mmCIF file of C-alpha atoms in Angstrom:
data_model
loop_
_atom_site.group_PDB
_atom_site.id
_atom_site.type_symbol
_atom_site.label_atom_id
_atom_site.label_comp_id
_atom_site.label_asym_id
_atom_site.label_seq_id
_atom_site.Cartn_x
_atom_site.Cartn_y
_atom_site.Cartn_z
ATOM 1 C CA MET A 1 71.551 207.149 217.928
ATOM 2 C CA ASN A 2 71.701 204.608 215.403
ATOM 3 C CA GLU A 3 71.442 205.188 211.661
ATOM 4 C CA LEU A 4 67.704 205.119 210.713
ATOM 5 C CA VAL A 5 67.946 202.683 207.681
ATOM 6 C CA TYR A 6 70.938 200.810 206.640
ATOM 7 C CA LEU A 7 72.086 198.309 204.100
ATOM 8 C CA LYS A 8 72.232 194.579 205.257
ATOM 9 C CA ASN A 9 72.472 191.719 202.706
ATOM 10 C CA GLU A 10 71.503 194.193 199.649
ATOM 11 C CA GLN A 11 68.397 195.447 201.653
ATOM 12 C CA ALA A 12 67.114 198.692 202.805
ATOM 13 C CA LEU A 13 66.280 197.837 206.643
ATOM 14 C CA THR A 14 65.697 199.239 209.926
ATOM 15 C CA ASP A 15 65.349 197.279 213.283
ATOM 16 C CA SER A 16 63.242 197.328 216.278
ATOM 17 C CA LEU A 17 65.775 198.881 218.702
ATOM 18 C CA THR A 18 66.049 201.924 216.512
ATOM 19 C CA VAL A 19 62.345 202.267 216.162
ATOM 20 C CA ALA A 20 61.980 202.011 219.778
ATOM 21 C CA GLU A 21 64.516 204.469 220.433
ATOM 22 C CA ILE A 22 63.244 206.931 217.794
ATOM 23 C CA PHE A 23 59.600 206.920 218.706
ATOM 24 C CA GLU A 24 60.611 206.648 222.384
ATOM 25 C CA LYS A 25 58.970 203.529 223.148
ATOM 26 C CA ARG A 26 60.178 200.457 225.304
ATOM 27 C CA HIS A 27 61.860 197.938 223.118
ATOM 28 C CA ASP A 28 59.823 195.008 224.847
ATOM 29 C CA GLN A 29 56.625 196.977 223.559
ATOM 30 C CA VAL A 30 57.761 197.170 220.227
ATOM 31 C CA LEU A 31 58.930 193.479 220.064
ATOM 32 C CA ARG A 32 55.346 192.561 221.312
ATOM 33 C CA ALA A 33 53.702 194.805 218.633
ATOM 34 C CA ILE A 34 55.747 193.045 216.044
ATOM 35 C CA ASP A 35 54.914 189.573 217.279
ATOM 36 C CA SER A 36 51.297 190.420 217.165
ATOM 37 C CA LEU A 37 51.791 191.676 213.538
ATOM 38 C CA VAL A 38 53.623 188.506 212.509
ATOM 39 C CA GLU A 39 50.923 186.104 214.056
ATOM 40 C CA SER A 40 48.291 188.200 212.370
ATOM 41 C CA LEU A 41 50.134 187.963 208.817
ATOM 42 C CA LEU A 42 50.693 184.292 209.165
ATOM 43 C CA LYS A 43 46.836 183.652 209.939
ATOM 44 C CA ASN A 44 45.312 186.083 207.368
ATOM 45 C CA GLU A 45 44.112 184.018 204.560
ATOM 46 C CA ALA A 46 44.650 186.902 202.161
ATOM 47 C CA VAL A 47 48.306 186.362 202.676
ATOM 48 C CA ASN A 48 48.209 182.496 203.104
ATOM 49 C CA ASP A 49 49.700 182.057 199.682
ATOM 50 C CA HIS A 50 52.551 184.458 200.308
ATOM 51 C CA LYS A 51 53.752 183.421 203.647
ATOM 52 C CA ASN A 52 57.459 183.893 202.768
ATOM 53 C CA GLU A 53 56.834 187.362 201.595
ATOM 54 C CA ALA A 54 54.989 188.211 204.779
ATOM 55 C CA VAL A 55 57.695 186.958 206.865
ATOM 56 C CA LYS A 56 60.270 188.925 205.012
ATOM 57 C CA LEU A 57 58.545 192.043 206.499
ATOM 58 C CA PHE A 58 59.948 191.343 209.806
ATOM 59 C CA ILE A 59 63.331 189.246 210.047
ATOM 60 C CA ARG A 60 64.305 187.730 213.330
ATOM 61 C CA SER A 61 67.601 188.807 214.819
ATOM 62 C CA ARG A 62 69.538 189.293 217.772
ATOM 63 C CA TYR A 63 72.101 191.581 219.334
ATOM 64 C CA LYS A 64 74.313 191.806 222.271
ATOM 65 C CA ASP A 65 73.392 194.130 225.110
ATOM 66 C CA LYS A 66 75.605 196.305 227.312
ATOM 67 C CA LYS A 67 76.330 192.821 229.545
ATOM 68 C CA GLY A 68 77.488 190.937 226.504
ATOM 69 C CA GLU A 69 74.114 188.926 226.587
ATOM 70 C CA TYR A 70 72.261 188.237 223.319
ATOM 71 C CA ARG A 71 68.788 189.666 223.218
ATOM 72 C CA ARG A 72 66.208 189.343 220.377
ATOM 73 C CA ARG A 73 65.219 191.863 217.873
ATOM 74 C CA TYR A 74 63.614 192.289 214.515
ATOM 75 C CA LEU A 75 64.911 193.634 211.458
ATOM 76 C CA MET A 76 62.369 195.027 209.186
ATOM 77 C CA ASN A 77 62.072 196.419 205.617
ATOM 78 C CA ARG A 78 60.036 199.732 204.274
ATOM 79 C CA ASP A 79 56.797 197.761 204.277
ATOM 80 C CA GLY A 80 57.232 196.067 207.665
ATOM 81 C CA PHE A 81 58.140 199.544 209.243
ATOM 82 C CA SER A 82 54.980 201.094 207.506
ATOM 83 C CA LEU A 83 52.866 198.421 209.206
ATOM 84 C CA LEU A 84 54.594 198.705 212.575
ATOM 85 C CA VAL A 85 54.275 202.401 213.014
ATOM 86 C CA MET A 86 50.926 202.981 211.164
ATOM 87 C CA GLY A 87 49.178 203.397 214.623
ATOM 88 C CA PHE A 88 51.997 205.785 216.203
ATOM 89 C CA THR A 89 50.573 209.136 216.572
ATOM 90 C CA GLY A 90 51.670 212.623 217.579
ATOM 91 C CA LYS A 91 53.572 215.645 216.165
ATOM 92 C CA LYS A 92 57.015 213.843 216.752
ATOM 93 C CA ALA A 93 55.807 210.566 215.470
ATOM 94 C CA LEU A 94 54.795 212.366 212.074
ATOM 95 C CA GLU A 95 58.221 214.069 212.027
ATOM 96 C CA TRP A 96 60.268 210.757 212.384
ATOM 97 C CA LYS A 97 57.856 209.030 209.898
ATOM 98 C CA LEU A 98 58.865 211.391 207.098
ATOM 99 C CA LYS A 99 62.506 211.084 208.095
ATOM 100 C CA TYR A 100 62.356 207.256 207.759
ATOM 101 C CA ILE A 101 60.469 207.533 204.456
ATOM 102 C CA SER A 102 63.314 209.845 203.255
ATOM 103 C CA ALA A 103 66.045 207.609 204.536
ATOM 104 C CA PHE A 104 64.333 204.455 202.927
ATOM 105 C CA ASN A 105 64.118 206.288 199.462
ATOM 106 C CA GLN A 106 67.833 207.425 199.706
ATOM 107 C CA MET A 107 68.881 203.762 200.509
ATOM 108 C CA GLU A 108 66.964 202.450 197.679
ATOM 109 C CA LYS A 109 68.426 204.758 195.370
ATOM 110 C CA ILE A 110 71.842 203.793 196.418
ATOM 111 C CA LEU A 111 70.782 200.151 195.900
ATOM 112 C CA ALA A 112 69.608 200.947 192.369
ATOM 113 C CA GLU A 113 72.794 202.926 191.871
ATOM 114 C CA LYS A 114 75.035 199.949 193.068
ATOM 115 C CA GLN A 115 73.699 198.254 189.866
ATOM 116 C CA THR A 116 75.137 200.605 187.311
ATOM 117 C CA SER A 117 78.419 200.165 185.721
ATOM 118 C CA VAL A 118 79.363 203.589 186.500
ATOM 119 C CA TRP A 119 78.906 202.815 190.552
ATOM 120 C CA LEU A 120 80.996 199.744 190.127
ATOM 121 C CA GLU A 121 83.833 201.258 187.966
ATOM 122 C CA THR A 122 84.045 204.171 190.629
ATOM 123 C CA ARG A 123 84.024 201.684 193.367
ATOM 124 C CA GLN A 124 86.969 199.913 191.791
ATOM 125 C CA GLN A 125 88.857 203.116 191.188
ATOM 126 C CA GLY A 126 88.287 204.003 194.759
ATOM 127 C CA LYS A 127 89.908 200.779 195.948
ATOM 128 C CA LEU A 128 92.894 201.528 194.133
ATOM 129 C CA ILE A 129 93.000 205.276 195.971
ATOM 130 C CA ARG A 130 92.048 203.532 199.247
ATOM 131 C CA LYS A 131 95.370 201.140 198.772
ATOM 132 C CA GLY A 132 97.592 203.990 198.121
ATOM 133 C CA GLU A 133 96.504 205.930 201.090
ATOM 134 C CA THR A 134 96.701 202.899 203.423
ATOM 135 C CA ASP A 135 100.329 202.401 202.214
ATOM 136 C CA VAL A 136 101.011 206.028 203.231
ATOM 137 C CA ILE A 137 99.267 205.438 206.755
ATOM 138 C CA GLN A 138 101.646 202.395 207.174
ATOM 139 C CA LYS A 139 104.457 204.921 206.823
ATOM 140 C CA LEU A 140 102.583 207.398 209.436
ATOM 141 C CA VAL A 141 102.185 204.640 211.792
ATOM 142 C CA GLU A 142 106.101 203.981 211.898
ATOM 143 C CA TYR A 143 106.430 207.876 211.912
ATOM 144 C CA ALA A 144 104.198 208.211 214.934
ATOM 145 C CA ARG A 145 105.924 205.354 216.903
ATOM 146 C CA GLU A 146 109.514 207.130 216.312
ATOM 147 C CA GLN A 147 107.681 210.152 217.864
ATOM 148 C CA GLY A 148 106.573 208.345 220.989
ATOM 149 C CA SER A 149 103.034 207.254 220.059
ATOM 150 C CA GLY A 150 101.749 204.333 222.096
ATOM 151 C CA HIS A 151 98.559 203.950 219.988
ATOM 152 C CA ALA A 152 99.969 204.350 216.338
ATOM 153 C CA ASP A 153 98.057 201.560 215.110
ATOM 154 C CA MET A 154 94.930 203.492 215.666
ATOM 155 C CA LEU A 155 95.991 205.867 212.959
ATOM 156 C CA TYR A 156 94.337 203.609 210.477
ATOM 157 C CA MET A 157 90.762 203.749 211.843
ATOM 158 C CA THR A 158 91.277 207.416 212.661
ATOM 159 C CA TYR A 159 92.021 208.513 209.026
ATOM 160 C CA THR A 160 89.215 206.313 207.759
ATOM 161 C CA LYS A 161 86.645 207.884 210.166
ATOM 162 C CA LEU A 162 88.006 211.345 209.151
ATOM 163 C CA ALA A 163 87.606 210.478 205.244
ATOM 164 C CA ASN A 164 84.222 208.988 205.744
ATOM 165 C CA ARG A 165 82.876 211.839 207.739
ATOM 166 C CA MET A 166 84.244 214.475 205.422
ATOM 167 C CA ALA A 167 82.445 212.382 202.457
ATOM 168 C CA GLY A 168 79.426 212.227 204.389
ATOM 169 C CA ILE A 169 79.245 208.225 204.560
ATOM 170 C CA THR A 170 79.382 205.668 206.985
ATOM 171 C CA THR A 171 80.387 202.758 204.768
ATOM 172 C CA ARG A 172 81.600 202.621 201.222
ATOM 173 C CA ASP A 173 78.871 200.015 200.266
ATOM 174 C CA SER A 174 76.191 202.349 201.273
ATOM 175 C CA ALA A 175 77.575 205.447 199.379
ATOM 176 C CA THR A 176 76.308 206.877 196.276
ATOM 177 C CA ASN A 177 78.667 207.381 193.325
ATOM 178 C CA ALA A 178 79.084 211.069 194.046
ATOM 179 C CA GLN A 179 79.941 210.118 197.659
ATOM 180 C CA LEU A 180 82.411 207.740 196.402
ATOM 181 C CA ASN A 181 84.117 210.384 194.371
ATOM 182 C CA GLU A 182 84.372 212.766 197.242
ATOM 183 C CA LEU A 183 85.688 210.014 199.351
ATOM 184 C CA SER A 184 88.418 209.431 196.986
ATOM 185 C CA THR A 185 89.168 213.199 197.012
ATOM 186 C CA MET A 186 89.666 213.095 200.642
ATOM 187 C CA GLU A 187 91.978 210.039 200.607
ATOM 188 C CA ARG A 188 94.073 211.759 197.991
ATOM 189 C CA ILE A 189 94.373 214.805 200.401
ATOM 190 C CA ILE A 190 95.452 212.508 203.250
ATOM 191 C CA ALA A 191 97.942 210.786 201.279
ATOM 192 C CA LYS A 192 99.353 214.058 200.080
ATOM 193 C CA VAL A 193 99.365 216.030 203.202
ATOM 194 C CA VAL A 194 100.884 212.995 205.154
ATOM 195 C CA LEU A 195 103.793 212.475 202.827
ATOM 196 C CA ASP A 196 104.631 216.105 202.586
ATOM 197 C CA GLU A 197 104.604 217.084 206.090
ATOM 198 C CA MET A 198 106.473 213.850 207.144
ATOM 199 C CA ALA A 199 109.218 214.942 204.816
ATOM 200 C CA GLU A 200 109.094 218.192 206.892
ATOM 201 C CA GLY A 201 109.363 216.443 210.129
ATOM 202 C CA ILE A 202 106.028 217.803 211.432
ATOM 203 C CA HIS A 203 104.700 216.057 214.444
ATOM 204 C CA TYR A 204 102.163 213.318 213.624
ATOM 205 C CA LYS A 205 99.355 214.992 215.687
ATOM 206 C CA GLN A 206 99.615 218.304 213.798
ATOM 207 C CA ILE A 207 99.595 216.034 210.551
ATOM 208 C CA TYR A 208 95.857 215.057 211.537
ATOM 209 C CA LYS A 209 94.883 218.674 212.004
ATOM 210 C CA ASP A 210 96.315 219.861 208.920
ATOM 211 C CA CYS A 211 94.637 217.077 206.974
ATOM 212 C CA LYS A 212 91.237 217.960 208.394
ATOM 213 C CA GLU A 213 91.685 221.699 207.849
ATOM 214 C CA ARG A 214 92.850 221.014 204.151
ATOM 215 C CA MET A 215 89.710 218.607 203.647
ATOM 216 C CA GLU A 216 87.367 221.323 205.129
ATOM 217 C CA THR A 217 88.832 224.020 202.876
ATOM 218 C CA VAL A 218 88.258 221.566 199.879
ATOM 219 C CA LYS A 219 84.747 221.047 200.718
ATOM 220 C CA ALA A 220 84.114 224.640 201.314
ATOM 221 C CA TRP A 221 85.425 225.505 197.744
ATOM 222 C CA THR A 222 83.319 222.583 196.238
ATOM 223 C CA ALA A 223 80.231 223.927 198.059
ATOM 224 C CA MET A 224 80.852 227.481 196.795
ATOM 225 C CA GLU A 225 81.281 226.243 193.343
ATOM 226 C CA GLY A 226 78.099 224.239 193.461
ATOM 227 C CA ILE A 227 76.183 227.355 194.600
ATOM 228 C CA GLY A 228 77.648 229.411 191.783
ATOM 229 C CA ALA A 229 76.986 226.647 189.189
#
């Protein structure tokens, strides 16, 4: 399942494919519904002086299908989404509308937070920590090759996904300040465990397992401290 709401060009957006999947509708039906809305908006005298704003509700886009062919889709902001799903009914529809509202709220909160000096400083500091971790992973790649790994280059992606998952993010640019700090903690753990265990000659696959276990332990401690606070 796609992420409900994501950042693109510093906007909180969703898209017609995701909406079709979530609300269990055919994508071509959703496209026709949006086509009709766009046509109505452009013809409506009430919005005639704000056509540019109206068009921003639904942004024409495209994607590659499983065959590698380009297909059309729409990106939409909160207002465009609200117009589209206004008529969607049923218990599940209400549940997903509420989840979407929460997702848009969260993404807009992140957008606002990204404008603060605190977020920018945390992001910059995170880049330095990430650079240190990447240097360590480079050593791990060579270490894994020496132990017979045929896919050692994949370790960069493997450890990136692990750190992101532990911090509860998909990308750094769509993370809150708190999540960026947690991500830096996870990356420090990775760098330390990898260096320590390579020095001990531990197999690279076991090093990954130990990193994951150490990170889970730290998360559990942090959660307990939060409950006790």
